[in-house]
Coordinates of C-alpha atoms and ligand atoms in Angstrom, one line a residue:
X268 CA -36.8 21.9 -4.3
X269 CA -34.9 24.8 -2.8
X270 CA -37.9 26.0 -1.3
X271 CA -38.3 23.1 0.0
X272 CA -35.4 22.0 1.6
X273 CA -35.9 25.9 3.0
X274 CA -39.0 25.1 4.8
X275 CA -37.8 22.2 6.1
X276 CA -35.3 23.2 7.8
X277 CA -37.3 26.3 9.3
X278 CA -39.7 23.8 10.4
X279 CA -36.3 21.7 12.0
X280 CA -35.3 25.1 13.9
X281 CA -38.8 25.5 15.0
X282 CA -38.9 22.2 16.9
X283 CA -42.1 21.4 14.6
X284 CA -40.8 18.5 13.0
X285 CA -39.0 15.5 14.6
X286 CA -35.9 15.1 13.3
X287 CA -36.2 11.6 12.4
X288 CA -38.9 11.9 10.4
X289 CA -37.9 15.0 8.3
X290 CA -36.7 14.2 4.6
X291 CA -32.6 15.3 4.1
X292 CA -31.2 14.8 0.8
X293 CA -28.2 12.8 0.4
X294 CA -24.7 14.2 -0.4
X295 CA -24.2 15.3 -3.7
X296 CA -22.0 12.7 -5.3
X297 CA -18.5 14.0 -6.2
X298 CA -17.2 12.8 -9.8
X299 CA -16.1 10.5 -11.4
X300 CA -18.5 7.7 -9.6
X301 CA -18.5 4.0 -10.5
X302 CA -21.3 2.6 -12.8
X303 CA -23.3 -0.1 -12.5
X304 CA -21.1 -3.1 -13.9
X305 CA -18.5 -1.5 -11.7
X306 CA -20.2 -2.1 -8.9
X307 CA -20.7 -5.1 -9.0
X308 CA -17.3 -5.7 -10.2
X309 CA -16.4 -4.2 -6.7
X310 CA -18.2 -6.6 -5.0
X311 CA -16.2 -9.6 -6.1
X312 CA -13.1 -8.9 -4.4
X313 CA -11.2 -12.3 -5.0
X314 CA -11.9 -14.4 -8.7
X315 CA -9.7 -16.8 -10.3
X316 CA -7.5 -17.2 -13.3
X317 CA -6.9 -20.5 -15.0
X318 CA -3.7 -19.9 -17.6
X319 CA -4.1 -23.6 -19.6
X320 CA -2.7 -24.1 -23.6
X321 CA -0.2 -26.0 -25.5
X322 CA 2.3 -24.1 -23.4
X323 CA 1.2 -26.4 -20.4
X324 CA 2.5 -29.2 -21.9
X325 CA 5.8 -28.1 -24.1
X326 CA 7.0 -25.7 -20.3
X327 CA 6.5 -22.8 -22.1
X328 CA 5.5 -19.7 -20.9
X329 CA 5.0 -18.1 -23.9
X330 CA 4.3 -20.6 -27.2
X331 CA 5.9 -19.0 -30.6
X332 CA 2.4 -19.9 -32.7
X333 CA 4.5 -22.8 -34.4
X334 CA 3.1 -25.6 -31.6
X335 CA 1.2 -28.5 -33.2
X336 CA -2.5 -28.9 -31.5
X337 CA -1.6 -32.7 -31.5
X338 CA 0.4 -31.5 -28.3
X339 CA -3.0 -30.3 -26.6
X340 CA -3.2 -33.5 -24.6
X341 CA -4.6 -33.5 -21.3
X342 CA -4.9 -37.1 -19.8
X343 CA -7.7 -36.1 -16.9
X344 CA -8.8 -32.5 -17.7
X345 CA -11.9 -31.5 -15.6
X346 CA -12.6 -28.2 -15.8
X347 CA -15.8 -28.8 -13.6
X348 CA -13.0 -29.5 -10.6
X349 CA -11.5 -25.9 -11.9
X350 CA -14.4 -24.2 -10.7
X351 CA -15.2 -26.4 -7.9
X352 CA -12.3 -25.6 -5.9
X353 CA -12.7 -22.1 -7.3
X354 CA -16.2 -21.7 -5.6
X355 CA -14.8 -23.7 -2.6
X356 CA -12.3 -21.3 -1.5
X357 CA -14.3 -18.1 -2.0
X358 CA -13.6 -16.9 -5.3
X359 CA -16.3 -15.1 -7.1
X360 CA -15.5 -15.3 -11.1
X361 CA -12.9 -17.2 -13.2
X362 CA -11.1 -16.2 -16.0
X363 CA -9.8 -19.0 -18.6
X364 CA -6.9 -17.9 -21.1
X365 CA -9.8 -18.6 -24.4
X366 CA -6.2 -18.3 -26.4
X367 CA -3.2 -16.7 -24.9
X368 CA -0.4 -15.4 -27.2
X369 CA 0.6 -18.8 -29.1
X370 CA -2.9 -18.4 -30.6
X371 CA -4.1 -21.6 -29.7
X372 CA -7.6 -21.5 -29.2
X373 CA -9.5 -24.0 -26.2
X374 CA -12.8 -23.6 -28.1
X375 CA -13.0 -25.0 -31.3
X376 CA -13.6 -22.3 -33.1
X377 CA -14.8 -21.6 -36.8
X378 CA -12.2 -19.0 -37.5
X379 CA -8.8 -21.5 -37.6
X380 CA -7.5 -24.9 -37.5
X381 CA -5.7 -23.8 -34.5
X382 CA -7.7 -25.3 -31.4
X383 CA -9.1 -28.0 -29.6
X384 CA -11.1 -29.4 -32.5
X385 CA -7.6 -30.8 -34.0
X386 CA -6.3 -31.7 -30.5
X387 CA -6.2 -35.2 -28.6
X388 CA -8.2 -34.4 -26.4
X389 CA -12.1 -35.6 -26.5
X390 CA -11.1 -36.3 -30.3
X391 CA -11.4 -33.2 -31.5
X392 CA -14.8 -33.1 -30.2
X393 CA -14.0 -30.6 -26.5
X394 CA -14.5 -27.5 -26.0
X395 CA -12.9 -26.3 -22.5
X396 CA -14.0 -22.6 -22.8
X397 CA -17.7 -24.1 -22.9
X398 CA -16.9 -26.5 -19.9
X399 CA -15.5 -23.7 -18.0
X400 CA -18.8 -21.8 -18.7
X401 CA -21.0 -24.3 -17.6
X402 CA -19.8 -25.4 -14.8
X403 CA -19.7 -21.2 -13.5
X404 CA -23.7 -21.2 -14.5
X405 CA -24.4 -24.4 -12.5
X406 CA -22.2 -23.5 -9.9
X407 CA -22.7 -19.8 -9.3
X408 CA -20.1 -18.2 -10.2
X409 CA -19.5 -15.6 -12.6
X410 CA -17.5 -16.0 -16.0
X411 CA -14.9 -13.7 -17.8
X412 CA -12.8 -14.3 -21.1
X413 CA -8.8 -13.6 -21.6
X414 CA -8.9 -13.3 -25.3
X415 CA -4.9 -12.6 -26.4
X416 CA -5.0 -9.4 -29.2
X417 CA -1.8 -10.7 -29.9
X418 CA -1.5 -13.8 -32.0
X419 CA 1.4 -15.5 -32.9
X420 CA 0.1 -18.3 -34.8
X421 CA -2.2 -16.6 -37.2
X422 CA -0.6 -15.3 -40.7
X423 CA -2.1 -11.9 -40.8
X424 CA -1.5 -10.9 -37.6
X425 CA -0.1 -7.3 -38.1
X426 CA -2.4 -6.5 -40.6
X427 CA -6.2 -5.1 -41.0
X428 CA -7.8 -8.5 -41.9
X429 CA -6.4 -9.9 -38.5
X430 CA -8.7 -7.3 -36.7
X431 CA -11.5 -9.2 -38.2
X432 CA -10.7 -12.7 -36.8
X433 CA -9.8 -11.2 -34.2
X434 CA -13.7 -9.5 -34.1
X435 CA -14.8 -12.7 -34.8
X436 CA -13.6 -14.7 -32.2
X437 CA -14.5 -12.1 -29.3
X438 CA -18.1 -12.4 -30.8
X439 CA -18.3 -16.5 -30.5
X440 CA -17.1 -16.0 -26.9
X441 CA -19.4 -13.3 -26.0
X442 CA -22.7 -15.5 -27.9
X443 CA -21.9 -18.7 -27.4
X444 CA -21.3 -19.2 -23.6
X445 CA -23.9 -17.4 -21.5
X446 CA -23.5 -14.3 -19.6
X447 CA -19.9 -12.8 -19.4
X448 CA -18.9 -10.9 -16.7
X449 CA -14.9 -9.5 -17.3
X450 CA -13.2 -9.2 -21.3
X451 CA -9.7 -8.9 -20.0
X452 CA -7.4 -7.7 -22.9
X453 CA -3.6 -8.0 -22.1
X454 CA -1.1 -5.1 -22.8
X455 CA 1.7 -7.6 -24.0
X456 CA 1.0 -7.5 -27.6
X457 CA 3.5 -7.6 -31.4
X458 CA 7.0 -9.0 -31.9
X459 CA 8.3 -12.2 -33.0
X460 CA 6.4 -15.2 -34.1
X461 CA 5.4 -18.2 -36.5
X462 CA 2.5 -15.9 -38.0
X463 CA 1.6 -19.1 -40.6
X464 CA 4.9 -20.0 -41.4
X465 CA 6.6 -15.9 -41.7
X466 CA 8.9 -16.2 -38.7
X467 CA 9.3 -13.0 -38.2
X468 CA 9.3 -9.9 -35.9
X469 CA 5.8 -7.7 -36.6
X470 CA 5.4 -4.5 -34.4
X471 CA 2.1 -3.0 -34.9
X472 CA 0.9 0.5 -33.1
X473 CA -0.8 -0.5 -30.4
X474 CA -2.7 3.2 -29.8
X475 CA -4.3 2.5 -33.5
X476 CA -3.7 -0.7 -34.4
X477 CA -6.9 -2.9 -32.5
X478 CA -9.0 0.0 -33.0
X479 CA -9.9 -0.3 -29.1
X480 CA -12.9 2.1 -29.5
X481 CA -14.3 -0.3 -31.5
X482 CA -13.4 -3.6 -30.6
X483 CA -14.5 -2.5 -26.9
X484 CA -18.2 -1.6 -28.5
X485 CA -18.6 -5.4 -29.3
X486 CA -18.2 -6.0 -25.7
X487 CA -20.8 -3.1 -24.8
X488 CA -23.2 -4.7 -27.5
X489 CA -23.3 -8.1 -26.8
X490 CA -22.0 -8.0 -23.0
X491 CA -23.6 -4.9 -21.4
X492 CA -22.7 -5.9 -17.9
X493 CA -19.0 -7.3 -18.6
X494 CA -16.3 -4.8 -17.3
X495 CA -13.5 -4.2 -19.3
X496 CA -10.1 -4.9 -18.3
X497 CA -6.4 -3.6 -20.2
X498 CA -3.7 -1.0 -19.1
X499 CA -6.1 1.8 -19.6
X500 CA -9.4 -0.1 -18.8
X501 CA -12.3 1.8 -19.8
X502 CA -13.8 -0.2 -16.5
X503 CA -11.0 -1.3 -14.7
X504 CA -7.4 -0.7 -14.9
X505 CA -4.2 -3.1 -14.7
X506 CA -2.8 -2.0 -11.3
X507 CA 1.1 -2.1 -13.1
X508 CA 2.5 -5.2 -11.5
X509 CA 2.2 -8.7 -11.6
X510 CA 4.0 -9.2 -8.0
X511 CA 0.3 -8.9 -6.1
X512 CA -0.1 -5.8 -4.7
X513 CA -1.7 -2.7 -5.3
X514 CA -0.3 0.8 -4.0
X515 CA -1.1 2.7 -0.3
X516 CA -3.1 4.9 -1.1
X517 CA -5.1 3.0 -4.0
X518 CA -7.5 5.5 -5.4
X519 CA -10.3 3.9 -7.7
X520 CA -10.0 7.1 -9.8
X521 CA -6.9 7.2 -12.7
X522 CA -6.0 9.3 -15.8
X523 CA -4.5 6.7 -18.4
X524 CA -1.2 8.5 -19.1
X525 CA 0.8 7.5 -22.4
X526 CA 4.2 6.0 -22.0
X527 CA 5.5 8.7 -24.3
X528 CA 4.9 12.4 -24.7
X529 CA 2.3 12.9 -27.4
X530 CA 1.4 9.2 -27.5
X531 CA -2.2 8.1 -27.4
X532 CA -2.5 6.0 -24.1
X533 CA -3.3 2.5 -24.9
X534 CA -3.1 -1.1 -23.6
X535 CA 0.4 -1.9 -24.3
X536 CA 1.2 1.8 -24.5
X537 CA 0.4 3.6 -21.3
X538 CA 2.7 4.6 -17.9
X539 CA 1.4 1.4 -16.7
X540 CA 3.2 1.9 -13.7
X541 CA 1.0 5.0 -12.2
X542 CA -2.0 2.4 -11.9
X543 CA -0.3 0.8 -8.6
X544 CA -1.5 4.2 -6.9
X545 CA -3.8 5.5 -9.3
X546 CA -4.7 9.6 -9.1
X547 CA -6.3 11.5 -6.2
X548 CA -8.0 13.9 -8.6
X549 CA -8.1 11.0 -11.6
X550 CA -10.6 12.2 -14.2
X551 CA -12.1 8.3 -14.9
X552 CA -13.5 6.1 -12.2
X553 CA -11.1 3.3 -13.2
X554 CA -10.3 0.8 -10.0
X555 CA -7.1 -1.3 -10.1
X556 CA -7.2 -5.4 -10.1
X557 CA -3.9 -7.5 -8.8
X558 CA -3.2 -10.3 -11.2
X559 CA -0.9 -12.4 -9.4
X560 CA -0.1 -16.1 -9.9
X561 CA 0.2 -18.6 -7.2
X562 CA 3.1 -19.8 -8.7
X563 CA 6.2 -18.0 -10.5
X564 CA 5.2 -19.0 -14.2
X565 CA 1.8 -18.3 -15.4
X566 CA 1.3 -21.6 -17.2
X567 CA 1.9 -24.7 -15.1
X568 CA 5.5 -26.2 -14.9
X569 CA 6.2 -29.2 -13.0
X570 CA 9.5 -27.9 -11.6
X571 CA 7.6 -25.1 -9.5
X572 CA 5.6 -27.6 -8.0
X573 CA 7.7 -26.8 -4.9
X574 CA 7.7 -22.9 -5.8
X575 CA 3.7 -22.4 -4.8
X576 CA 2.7 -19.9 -2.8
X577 CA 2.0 -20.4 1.0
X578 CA -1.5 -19.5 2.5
X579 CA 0.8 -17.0 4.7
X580 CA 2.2 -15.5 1.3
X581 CA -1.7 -15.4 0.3
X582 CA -3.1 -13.2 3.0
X583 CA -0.1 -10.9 2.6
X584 CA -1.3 -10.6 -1.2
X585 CA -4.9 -10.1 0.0
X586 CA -4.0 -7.4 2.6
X587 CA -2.2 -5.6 -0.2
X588 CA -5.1 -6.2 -2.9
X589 CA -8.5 -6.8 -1.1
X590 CA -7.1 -4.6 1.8
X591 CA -6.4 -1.6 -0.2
X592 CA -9.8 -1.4 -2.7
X593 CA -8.8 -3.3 -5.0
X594 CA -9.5 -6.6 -6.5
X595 CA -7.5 -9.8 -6.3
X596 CA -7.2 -11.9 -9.5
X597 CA -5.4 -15.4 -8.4
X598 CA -3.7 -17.2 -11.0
X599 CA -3.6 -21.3 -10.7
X600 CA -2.7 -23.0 -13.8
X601 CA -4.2 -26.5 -14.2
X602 CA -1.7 -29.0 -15.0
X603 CA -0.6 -31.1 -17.6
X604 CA -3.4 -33.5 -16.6
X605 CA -5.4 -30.8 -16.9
X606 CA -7.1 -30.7 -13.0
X607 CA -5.9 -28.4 -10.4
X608 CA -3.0 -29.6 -8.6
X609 CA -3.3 -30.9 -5.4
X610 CA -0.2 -28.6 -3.8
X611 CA -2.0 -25.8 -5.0
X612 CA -5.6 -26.6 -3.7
X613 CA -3.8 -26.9 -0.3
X614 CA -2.8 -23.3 -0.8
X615 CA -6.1 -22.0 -2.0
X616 CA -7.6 -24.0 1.3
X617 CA -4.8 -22.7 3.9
X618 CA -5.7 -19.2 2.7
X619 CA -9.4 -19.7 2.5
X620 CA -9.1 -21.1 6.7
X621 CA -6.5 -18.2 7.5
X622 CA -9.7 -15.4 6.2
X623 CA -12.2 -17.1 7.7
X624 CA -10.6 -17.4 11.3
X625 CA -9.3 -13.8 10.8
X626 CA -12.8 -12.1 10.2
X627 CA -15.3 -14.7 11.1
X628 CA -17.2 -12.4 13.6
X629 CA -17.4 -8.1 13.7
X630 CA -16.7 -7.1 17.2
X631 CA -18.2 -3.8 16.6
X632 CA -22.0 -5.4 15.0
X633 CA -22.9 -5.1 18.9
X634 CA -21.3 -1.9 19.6
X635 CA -22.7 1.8 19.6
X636 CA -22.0 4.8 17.6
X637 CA -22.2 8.4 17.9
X638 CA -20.7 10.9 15.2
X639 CA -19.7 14.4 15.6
X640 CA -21.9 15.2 13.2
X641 CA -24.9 13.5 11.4
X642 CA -26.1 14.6 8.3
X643 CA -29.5 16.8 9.1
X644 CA -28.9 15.0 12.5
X645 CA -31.4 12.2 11.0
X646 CA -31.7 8.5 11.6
X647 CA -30.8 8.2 7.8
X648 CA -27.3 9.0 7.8
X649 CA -26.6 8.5 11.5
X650 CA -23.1 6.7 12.7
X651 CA -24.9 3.4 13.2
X652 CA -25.5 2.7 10.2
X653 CA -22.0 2.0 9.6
X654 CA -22.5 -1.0 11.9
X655 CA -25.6 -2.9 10.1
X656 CA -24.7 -5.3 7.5
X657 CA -26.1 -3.6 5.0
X658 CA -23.9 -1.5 2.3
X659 CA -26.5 0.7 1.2
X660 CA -26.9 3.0 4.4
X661 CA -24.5 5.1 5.3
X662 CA -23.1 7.5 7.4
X663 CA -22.8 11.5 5.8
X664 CA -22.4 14.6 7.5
X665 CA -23.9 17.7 6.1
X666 CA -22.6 19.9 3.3
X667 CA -19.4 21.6 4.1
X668 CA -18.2 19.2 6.9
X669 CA -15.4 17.6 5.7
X670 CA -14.0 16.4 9.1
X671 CA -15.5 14.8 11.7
X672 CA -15.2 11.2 13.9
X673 CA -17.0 8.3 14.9
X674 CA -17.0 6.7 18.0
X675 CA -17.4 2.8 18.3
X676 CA -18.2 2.2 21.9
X677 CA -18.0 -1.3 22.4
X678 CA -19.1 -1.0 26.5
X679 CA -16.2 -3.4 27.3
X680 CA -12.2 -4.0 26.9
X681 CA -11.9 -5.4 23.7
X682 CA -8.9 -6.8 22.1
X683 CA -8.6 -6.5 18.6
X684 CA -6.3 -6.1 15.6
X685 CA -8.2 -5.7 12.4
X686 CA -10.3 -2.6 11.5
X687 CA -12.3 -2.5 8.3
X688 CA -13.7 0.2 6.2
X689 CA -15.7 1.2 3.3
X690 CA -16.8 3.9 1.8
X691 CA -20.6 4.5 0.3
X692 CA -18.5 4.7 -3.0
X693 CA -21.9 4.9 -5.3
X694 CA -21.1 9.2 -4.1
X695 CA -17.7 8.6 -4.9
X696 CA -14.0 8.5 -3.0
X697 CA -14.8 11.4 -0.8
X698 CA -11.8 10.8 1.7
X699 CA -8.6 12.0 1.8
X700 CA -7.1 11.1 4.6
X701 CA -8.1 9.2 8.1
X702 CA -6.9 8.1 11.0
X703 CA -8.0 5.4 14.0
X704 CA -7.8 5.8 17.4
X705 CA -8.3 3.8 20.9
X706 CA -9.4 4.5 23.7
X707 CA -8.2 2.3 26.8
X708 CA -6.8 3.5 30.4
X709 CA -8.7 6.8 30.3
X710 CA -6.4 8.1 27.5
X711 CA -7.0 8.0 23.4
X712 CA -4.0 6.7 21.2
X713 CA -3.5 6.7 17.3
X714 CA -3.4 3.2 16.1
X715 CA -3.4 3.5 11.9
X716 CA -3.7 6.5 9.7
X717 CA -4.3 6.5 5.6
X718 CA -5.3 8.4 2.8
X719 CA -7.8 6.2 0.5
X720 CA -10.3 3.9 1.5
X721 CA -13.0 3.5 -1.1
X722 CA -14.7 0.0 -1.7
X723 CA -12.7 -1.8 1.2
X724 CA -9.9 -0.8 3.3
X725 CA -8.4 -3.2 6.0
X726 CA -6.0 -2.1 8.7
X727 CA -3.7 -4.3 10.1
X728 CA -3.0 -3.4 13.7
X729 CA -0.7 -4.1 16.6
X730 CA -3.4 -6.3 18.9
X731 CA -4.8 -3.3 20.8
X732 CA -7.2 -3.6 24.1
X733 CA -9.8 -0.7 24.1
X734 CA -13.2 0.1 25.2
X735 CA -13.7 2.5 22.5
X736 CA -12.7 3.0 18.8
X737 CA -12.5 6.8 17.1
X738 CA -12.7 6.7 12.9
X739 CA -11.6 10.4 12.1
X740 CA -11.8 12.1 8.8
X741 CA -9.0 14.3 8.5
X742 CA -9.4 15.8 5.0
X743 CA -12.2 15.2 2.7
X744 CA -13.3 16.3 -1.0
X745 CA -16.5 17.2 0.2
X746 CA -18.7 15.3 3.0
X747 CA -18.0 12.0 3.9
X748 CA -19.4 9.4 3.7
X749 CA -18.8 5.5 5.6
X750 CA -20.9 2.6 4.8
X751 CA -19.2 0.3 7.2
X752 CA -16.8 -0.2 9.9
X753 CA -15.9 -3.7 11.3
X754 CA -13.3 -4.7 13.7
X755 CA -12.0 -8.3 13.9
X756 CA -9.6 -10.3 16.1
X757 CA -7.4 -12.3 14.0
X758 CA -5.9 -15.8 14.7
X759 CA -2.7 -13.9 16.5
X760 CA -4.7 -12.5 19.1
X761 CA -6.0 -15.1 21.9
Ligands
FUL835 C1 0.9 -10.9 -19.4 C2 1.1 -12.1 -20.4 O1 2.2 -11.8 -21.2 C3 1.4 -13.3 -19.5 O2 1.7 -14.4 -20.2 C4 0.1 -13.5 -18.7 O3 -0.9 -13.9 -19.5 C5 -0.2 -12.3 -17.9 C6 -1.5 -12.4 -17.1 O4 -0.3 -11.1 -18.7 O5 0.9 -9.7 -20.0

């Protein structure tokens, strides 16, 4: 292969071979680099979580496992309409709490007493998880489980035969409702409770306790594409906050750290709050996702009806999710009717028109590009290939070049004030720090500098009027690489 490359590029400095035509290898990728569930996980950007239990109708936010199903009632429930207005706005994915911490569980499983089956609604006979499913097969969209490690209704909780129910129920939600896409396991987990009638406080160790190596091989088994979410993924990592935003810079690589020294990192037990930035030199591939909810309780409460989020407050969680590599998991609870409200499906739809006017068409797609330097100066990694719609090609330059620019020449003033960016992240996050520049008036100006991009990156800028537009890598862990650059003129600028 040396030998190879070798002649090849004798033949280059000879002249005999066109330069288009010869074959370069691509970068070497520089580790850790996503898998393939990751990916794809990437790729969503923006998916849904519906929070819905007893705690929906007694204005709980968290239920102490004492609640009687009888209070399950919804009058009008429609989870089809869930995932309707889900698709409708642009969400990829939907997450349904399956049972949240009360234990309560919205598929009537064999394992307890303690769902649906003993509830109101459909006489016993529903099963909202498997509505939720369905209507993400029919409709497109993909389908993740919230499955609570923490119980608070069931009487062993706290003790080994728990971990088998708890087994259990993970299995009937991974078998019994078609392809799974994200297991999301939350940190909060032991303390007080019902626990069958106990009332009392059970702490357990949460490094040891759900035996995470193994519970997480269930998923692996009888999910193989599903990513795994919790504090300390192993897929994808809790980003440390549930305000909606993720750190600048955002790297997509993170070392889990424990919350205390000699501790054994864990969900539940891990400095949570390093995953906002994550770790330049991280030694996982571990990207963070924003779980936010629309509204200031995660459960539905009629007195925040006038509390929901504004499609203004929306975009500002997107720039600070989407716009910084990560993903953006959106809360709505249904209500106690059991549809989506109608003040927050005016929210979803005021954000969904804001995004669409603010990146409905690239002003670069019809530009040039020129790099400073192009990898084996061939057509395969040249600079316009960061203007194509297609992810896959790239820009690189050549081994040992970690700086270097590319010039967007749009052959007239334009006025922007959005620039867009992503890395060929299937090498890795390669870059360490950019910046942006303009060209208008004869003279270049810095508009935006960063340090991470990765999957996405989206710079907000003062409206600018240029004829050209410089990308420069300042620092980089080996050669770069870009798979796209887009520039937009948002609703601000006429
Ligand atoms: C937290 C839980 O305690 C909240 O109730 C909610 O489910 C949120 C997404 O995760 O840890």
């Amino acid at each position: 292969m040396i030998f190879r490359s070798f002649i090849v590029a004798g033949l280059l400095a000879c002249g005999f071979v066109h330069s288009a035509l010869a074959e370069v290898n691509p970068p070497e990728p520089v580790y850790p680099i996503p898998s393939e569930r990751q990916l794809a996980w990437h790729a969503l950007e923006y998916y849904g979580f519906f929070h819905f239990t007893i705690n929906t109708f007694t204005d709980k936010e968290w239920g102490y496992g004492d609640e009687n199903p009888e209070e399950f009632n919804p009058t009008a429930c429609d989870p089809r309409q869930w995932v309707e207005i889900a698709k409708e706005v642009g969400m990829k994915a939907v997450i349904p709490t399956c049972k949240h911490h009360d234990g309560f569980c919205l598929w009537p499983s064999k394992y307890t007493e303690h769902s649906v089956k003993n509830s109101p609604y459909k006489d016993g006979k529903g099963d909202i998880v498997g509505e939720v499913a369905r209507a993400c097969h029919d409709l497109g969209l993909k389908f993740g489980i919230y499955l609570s490690p923490w119980d608070r209704n069931h009487p062993e909780y706290g003790r080994p035969e728990y971990i088998d129910y708890f087994r259990n129920q993970l299995r009937e939600l991974l078998t019994q409702y078609g392809e799974v896409s994200e297991v999301w396991f939350d940190g909060a987990n032991g303390g007080d409770g019902y626990y069958g009638g106990a009332r009392e406080e059970r702490r357990i160790d949460r490094a040891t306790y759900y035996d995470w190596e193994n519970t997480w091989a269930i998923v692996r088994e009888l999910a193989p594409n599903a990513v795994l979410f919790s504090d300390v993924g192993p897929d994808i990592r809790w980003v440390g906050n549930e305000k909606g935003f993720a750190g600048d810079p955002c790297w997509h690589t993170y070392t889990p750290h424990p919350n205390e020294p000699g501790g054994q990192a864990a969900p539940g037990a891990s400095n949570y709050k390093e995953g906002v930035n994550g770790h330049v030199d991280g030694e996982y591939w571990l990207p963070a996702e924003v779980d936010v909810s629309i509204r200031p309780g995660w459960f539905y409460h009629e007195s925040q009806n006038d509390q929901v989020r504004s499609p203004e407050n929306l975009m500002e969680l997107y720039y600070q999710s989407v716009g910084r590599g990560a993903c953006l998991l959106l809360n709505v609870p249904p209500d106690d009717r059991g549809l989506i409200h109608e003040t927050d499906i005016a929210a979803l739809r005021g954000f969904k028109t804001l995004r669409d006017a603010t990146f409905k068409m690239d002003l670069a797609h019809d530009a040039t590009a020129k790099a400073s330097n192009v990898r084996g100066d061939v057509d395969t990694y040249a600079a316009s290939n960061v203007l194509d719609d297609d992810r896959s090609t790239y820009w690189a330059t050549d081994d040992g070049v970690t700086s270097g620019s590319i010039t967007v020449d749009f052959g007239k003033e334009t006025t922007f004030d959005h620039v867009v960016l992503q890395e060929y992240i299937e090498l890795g996050q390669r870059i360490l720090r950019f910046s942006v520049d303009a060209y208008s008036g004869g003279q270049w100006r810095t508009i935006a500098e960063g340090e991470s991009i990765g999957w996405k990156r989206i710079l907000r800028t003062d409206p600018v009027t240029a004829e050209k537009v410089r990308f420069n890598v300042l620092e980089a862990k080996a050669c770069p690489t870009l798979s796209s650059l887009s520039i937009y003129a948002g609703p601000d600028v006429k």
